[in-house]
Amino acid sequence: MRTTFRWFCGTMLLAGLASPVTVLANHPVLVEGEQDFDGDGLLGVDEDVDDATDQVFGTIGAALDAANAAANQNGHVIIVTSGRFLETVVITAANGDVTLQAAPGVEAEIEAVRAGDPDSATRQGAPGIVIDAPADRRVTIRNIVSRNWTTGVLIRGDSVVLIEDCRIEHNLNFNIRTIDDARVAIVGSSITAAGFRNGAGLENVPDPGIGISFEGRSRGVVADSTVSGSFGAGIANRTGRNRRVQVEDSVVLFGNSPNLSRR
């Protein structure tokens, strides 16, 4: 059964909350998944260091870094072939706005688990995407999957973030967690099965298994999205103030425990 809610009504818009934005020059860089996009026979870390002029990388972390004409935490990181990225992605936007996105038709999975990989257990003890940016930067995550971490996306500090057309699923404690003074808009995304992480042989007891959590002085809006199958609450306002979180009528909540909570 399709059920929709409107909750914590208010006029909270990310643009209205923002301080003046500093716009800096940036440039796009490309990231290969598990296919050789530029035909040089290199993948992964080998692609990261091969050539400072091609601006094609094999890992997201190297593409966000400064070496070999990478984005230097300022610009567009575009994943151009499908694949798994077995790495925690850290976005600071230290030098300008940052967009991390997969190109149309590309399946880009930021994944903690790979069968037979001894580092899977270590990765499962970490978050998948960490965003800690200044208030005068803008971070966009678009068309990305984050799966099997402790927290799929952790947003902290003064970050201002758009999560659009993403799948955040099967992360142990939180699929998306927003803390401190961070602000986030979650649009057109699927937030699924928080607390039900894959991966045998590892402690998989959820704590607390929430789909989307807003904490501290954080604020946010959820629109045109589905939040389903969480072990704990689907969307939790843990800020102590109702108007900090807005859930639009276009949000579908199903099979969470409960669908909505606040404290």
Short mmCIF file of C-alpha atoms in Angstrom, two decimals:
data_model
loop_
_atom_site.label_atom_id
_atom_site.label_comp_id
_atom_site.label_asym_id
_atom_site.label_seq_id
_atom_site.Cartn_x
_atom_site.Cartn_y
_atom_site.Cartn_z
CA MET A 1 0.00 0.00 0.00
CA ARG A 2 1.31 3.41 -0.94
CA THR A 3 1.31 5.82 1.97
CA THR A 4 2.46 9.40 1.85
CA PHE A 5 3.04 11.90 4.62
CA ARG A 6 3.67 15.58 5.10
CA TRP A 7 5.51 16.18 8.32
CA PHE A 8 7.21 19.02 10.20
CA CYS A 9 5.79 21.61 7.83
CA GLY A 10 7.76 24.78 7.42
CA THR A 11 9.37 27.02 4.91
CA MET A 12 12.85 25.54 5.22
CA LEU A 13 14.70 25.78 1.93
CA LEU A 14 18.40 25.17 1.66
CA ALA A 15 18.94 28.30 -0.40
CA GLY A 16 17.20 30.39 2.20
CA LEU A 17 19.38 29.04 4.97
CA ALA A 18 22.63 29.59 3.16
CA SER A 19 25.20 32.26 3.71
CA PRO A 20 26.64 34.06 0.65
CA VAL A 21 28.39 31.61 -1.65
CA THR A 22 31.99 31.97 -2.76
CA VAL A 23 32.26 30.77 -6.38
CA LEU A 24 35.66 29.48 -7.38
CA ALA A 25 36.94 28.10 -10.67
CA ASN A 26 36.80 24.33 -11.02
CA HIS A 27 37.16 21.63 -13.65
CA PRO A 28 35.77 18.16 -14.36
CA VAL A 29 37.75 14.96 -13.95
CA LEU A 30 36.71 11.45 -14.95
CA VAL A 31 36.77 8.18 -13.00
CA GLU A 32 36.79 4.72 -14.53
CA GLY A 33 34.86 1.95 -12.86
CA GLU A 34 35.80 -1.60 -13.85
CA GLN A 35 36.19 -0.84 -17.55
CA ASP A 36 39.06 0.83 -19.37
CA PHE A 37 37.46 4.10 -20.45
CA ASP A 38 40.51 5.71 -22.06
CA GLY A 39 41.94 2.54 -23.62
CA ASP A 40 45.34 2.69 -21.94
CA GLY A 41 45.09 -0.76 -20.33
CA LEU A 42 45.14 0.62 -16.78
CA LEU A 43 42.52 0.42 -14.03
CA GLY A 44 42.25 1.40 -10.36
CA VAL A 45 45.28 2.87 -8.63
CA ASP A 46 47.40 2.33 -11.74
CA GLU A 47 45.16 4.79 -13.58
CA ASP A 48 45.51 7.31 -10.73
CA VAL A 49 49.21 7.89 -11.32
CA ASP A 50 49.78 7.23 -15.03
CA ASP A 51 49.44 10.67 -16.59
CA ALA A 52 48.93 14.18 -15.23
CA THR A 53 47.33 15.36 -18.47
CA ASP A 54 44.54 12.85 -19.11
CA GLN A 55 42.56 13.71 -15.93
CA VAL A 56 41.19 10.15 -15.84
CA PHE A 57 41.42 8.33 -12.51
CA GLY A 58 40.77 4.85 -11.22
CA THR A 59 39.61 5.71 -7.69
CA ILE A 60 37.27 8.40 -6.45
CA GLY A 61 39.66 9.43 -3.68
CA ALA A 62 42.45 10.19 -6.15
CA ALA A 63 40.04 12.13 -8.37
CA LEU A 64 39.11 14.34 -5.41
CA ASP A 65 42.75 14.82 -4.40
CA ALA A 66 45.26 17.34 -5.76
CA ALA A 67 47.88 15.19 -7.52
CA ASN A 68 48.00 14.65 -11.29
CA ALA A 69 45.63 17.54 -12.06
CA ALA A 70 42.81 16.06 -10.01
CA ALA A 71 39.84 18.06 -8.74
CA ASN A 72 41.62 19.22 -5.58
CA GLN A 73 38.31 19.26 -3.68
CA ASN A 74 36.95 21.77 -6.19
CA GLY A 75 35.02 20.66 -9.25
CA HIS A 76 33.12 17.81 -10.87
CA VAL A 77 34.10 14.19 -10.41
CA ILE A 78 32.24 12.19 -13.05
CA ILE A 79 32.21 8.37 -13.01
CA VAL A 80 32.10 7.28 -16.64
CA THR A 81 32.00 3.46 -16.51
CA SER A 82 30.16 1.15 -14.13
CA GLY A 83 31.93 -0.51 -11.25
CA ARG A 84 32.49 -1.02 -7.54
CA PHE A 85 34.56 1.47 -5.59
CA LEU A 86 35.91 -0.21 -2.45
CA GLU A 87 36.83 2.98 -0.64
CA THR A 88 35.52 5.53 1.82
CA VAL A 89 34.97 8.78 -0.07
CA VAL A 90 35.78 11.97 1.84
CA ILE A 91 34.55 15.31 0.50
CA THR A 92 35.74 18.50 2.20
CA ALA A 93 35.06 21.00 -0.62
CA ALA A 94 38.07 22.82 0.83
CA ASN A 95 38.77 24.74 -2.38
CA GLY A 96 35.33 25.11 -3.97
CA ASP A 97 32.04 23.39 -4.72
CA VAL A 98 32.19 19.64 -5.37
CA THR A 99 29.88 17.40 -7.41
CA LEU A 100 30.31 13.63 -7.37
CA GLN A 101 28.10 11.92 -9.90
CA ALA A 102 27.82 8.90 -12.15
CA ALA A 103 27.13 9.62 -15.81
CA PRO A 104 23.68 8.60 -17.14
CA GLY A 105 23.44 4.83 -17.45
CA VAL A 106 26.46 4.21 -15.22
CA GLU A 107 26.11 2.09 -12.06
CA ALA A 108 28.65 3.45 -9.58
CA GLU A 109 28.64 1.51 -6.30
CA ILE A 110 30.60 2.75 -3.31
CA GLU A 111 30.75 -0.64 -1.68
CA ALA A 112 32.27 -2.03 1.53
CA VAL A 113 32.08 -5.74 0.66
CA ARG A 114 33.77 -7.84 -2.00
CA ALA A 115 33.75 -11.62 -1.72
CA GLY A 116 37.14 -12.98 -0.72
CA ASP A 117 38.62 -9.54 0.00
CA PRO A 118 40.26 -9.55 3.46
CA ASP A 119 39.77 -5.77 3.73
CA SER A 120 35.98 -6.07 3.61
CA ALA A 121 35.68 -6.36 7.40
CA THR A 122 37.73 -3.19 7.93
CA ARG A 123 35.68 -1.25 5.41
CA GLN A 124 32.45 -2.39 7.05
CA GLY A 125 33.57 -0.61 10.22
CA ALA A 126 33.68 2.73 8.40
CA PRO A 127 31.23 5.14 6.70
CA GLY A 128 30.92 5.08 2.92
CA ILE A 129 30.75 8.79 2.07
CA VAL A 130 31.83 11.48 4.53
CA ILE A 131 31.03 15.14 3.78
CA ASP A 132 32.50 17.84 6.01
CA ALA A 133 32.49 21.09 4.08
CA PRO A 134 32.39 24.82 4.89
CA ALA A 135 29.06 26.64 4.86
CA ASP A 136 30.02 28.65 1.77
CA ARG A 137 30.49 25.52 -0.37
CA ARG A 138 27.92 23.33 -2.08
CA VAL A 139 28.27 19.55 -2.38
CA THR A 140 26.15 17.43 -4.73
CA ILE A 141 25.98 13.63 -4.75
CA ARG A 142 24.08 12.37 -7.79
CA ASN A 143 23.32 8.90 -9.21
CA ILE A 144 25.51 7.09 -6.66
CA VAL A 145 25.00 3.87 -4.66
CA SER A 146 26.43 3.52 -1.12
CA ARG A 147 26.08 0.10 0.44
CA ASN A 148 27.22 -2.11 3.35
CA TRP A 149 28.98 0.52 5.49
CA THR A 150 28.25 1.52 9.08
CA THR A 151 26.74 4.72 7.66
CA GLY A 152 26.06 5.12 3.96
CA VAL A 153 26.43 8.92 3.91
CA LEU A 154 27.64 10.93 6.91
CA ILE A 155 27.13 14.70 6.63
CA ARG A 156 28.67 16.86 9.32
CA GLY A 157 30.07 20.27 10.18
CA ASP A 158 28.53 23.17 8.25
CA SER A 159 28.03 21.17 5.04
CA VAL A 160 25.29 22.12 2.57
CA VAL A 161 24.47 19.05 0.49
CA LEU A 162 22.13 17.83 -2.24
CA ILE A 163 21.66 14.06 -2.54
CA GLU A 164 19.83 13.40 -5.80
CA ASP A 165 18.84 10.21 -7.65
CA CYS A 166 20.90 8.02 -5.30
CA ARG A 167 20.43 4.58 -3.75
CA ILE A 168 21.61 4.36 -0.16
CA GLU A 169 20.94 0.87 1.12
CA HIS A 170 21.90 -1.93 3.53
CA ASN A 171 24.08 0.21 5.79
CA LEU A 172 24.22 -0.99 9.37
CA ASN A 173 23.51 1.98 11.63
CA PHE A 174 22.31 4.77 9.32
CA ASN A 175 21.75 5.02 5.61
CA ILE A 176 22.06 8.84 5.82
CA ARG A 177 23.11 10.66 9.00
CA THR A 178 23.17 14.46 9.22
CA ILE A 179 24.74 16.01 12.33
CA ASP A 180 26.18 19.28 13.68
CA ASP A 181 24.98 22.30 11.63
CA ALA A 182 24.78 20.46 8.32
CA ARG A 183 21.93 21.01 5.87
CA VAL A 184 20.80 18.46 3.31
CA ALA A 185 18.16 18.06 0.61
CA ILE A 186 17.41 14.45 -0.35
CA VAL A 187 15.56 14.31 -3.66
CA GLY A 188 14.53 11.48 -5.99
CA SER A 189 16.36 8.84 -4.01
CA SER A 190 15.80 5.34 -2.61
CA ILE A 191 16.79 4.88 1.04
CA THR A 192 16.38 1.19 1.77
CA ALA A 193 17.02 -1.51 4.38
CA ALA A 194 18.99 0.41 6.99
CA GLY A 195 20.13 -2.03 9.67
CA PHE A 196 20.11 -5.01 7.33
CA ARG A 197 23.67 -5.13 6.12
CA ASN A 198 25.11 -7.92 4.01
CA GLY A 199 28.39 -9.65 4.80
CA ALA A 200 28.78 -12.90 6.71
CA GLY A 201 31.26 -13.22 9.57
CA LEU A 202 30.91 -9.65 10.87
CA GLU A 203 28.88 -8.20 13.71
CA ASN A 204 25.70 -6.99 12.02
CA VAL A 205 23.53 -5.86 14.94
CA PRO A 206 22.09 -2.46 13.95
CA ASP A 207 22.54 0.52 16.25
CA PRO A 208 20.03 1.99 15.63
CA GLY A 209 19.28 1.07 11.98
CA ILE A 210 17.70 4.39 10.90
CA GLY A 211 17.06 5.28 7.28
CA ILE A 212 17.62 9.06 7.52
CA SER A 213 18.60 10.74 10.78
CA PHE A 214 18.80 14.47 11.51
CA GLU A 215 20.70 15.32 14.70
CA GLY A 216 22.24 18.24 16.55
CA ARG A 217 21.39 21.53 14.84
CA SER A 218 21.12 19.98 11.39
CA ARG A 219 18.28 20.72 9.00
CA GLY A 220 16.87 19.06 5.93
CA VAL A 221 14.15 18.29 3.45
CA VAL A 222 13.21 14.94 1.90
CA ALA A 223 11.23 14.97 -1.37
CA ASP A 224 10.31 12.62 -4.23
CA SER A 225 11.99 9.72 -2.46
CA THR A 226 11.22 6.29 -0.98
CA VAL A 227 12.36 5.33 2.51
CA SER A 228 11.60 1.68 3.22
CA GLY A 229 12.51 -1.42 5.15
CA SER A 230 14.55 0.15 7.94
CA PHE A 231 15.25 -1.80 11.11
CA GLY A 232 14.56 1.42 13.03
CA ALA A 233 12.83 4.64 12.03
CA GLY A 234 12.56 5.53 8.38
CA ILE A 235 13.10 9.25 9.00
CA ALA A 236 14.11 10.44 12.46
CA ASN A 237 14.14 14.06 13.58
CA ARG A 238 16.48 13.90 16.58
CA THR A 239 17.17 17.64 16.66
CA GLY A 240 14.48 18.47 19.24
CA ARG A 241 12.81 20.96 16.88
CA ASN A 242 10.06 19.97 14.49
CA ARG A 243 10.63 22.70 11.93
CA ARG A 244 14.21 21.65 11.26
CA VAL A 245 13.02 18.73 9.13
CA GLN A 246 10.54 18.84 6.26
CA VAL A 247 9.14 15.72 4.61
CA GLU A 248 7.14 16.40 1.46
CA ASP A 249 3.92 14.70 0.37
CA SER A 250 5.89 13.05 -2.45
CA VAL A 251 7.82 10.88 0.01
CA VAL A 252 6.79 7.22 0.29
CA LEU A 253 7.48 5.54 3.64
CA PHE A 254 6.88 1.82 4.05
CA GLY A 255 7.96 -0.96 6.37
CA ASN A 256 10.07 1.12 8.74
CA SER A 257 9.83 0.85 12.54
CA PRO A 258 8.31 3.42 12.81
CA ASN A 259 8.07 5.32 9.54
CA LEU A 260 8.64 8.66 11.28
CA SER A 261 9.97 9.58 14.70
CA ARG A 262 11.03 12.70 16.55
CA ARG A 263 12.55 13.61 19.87
#
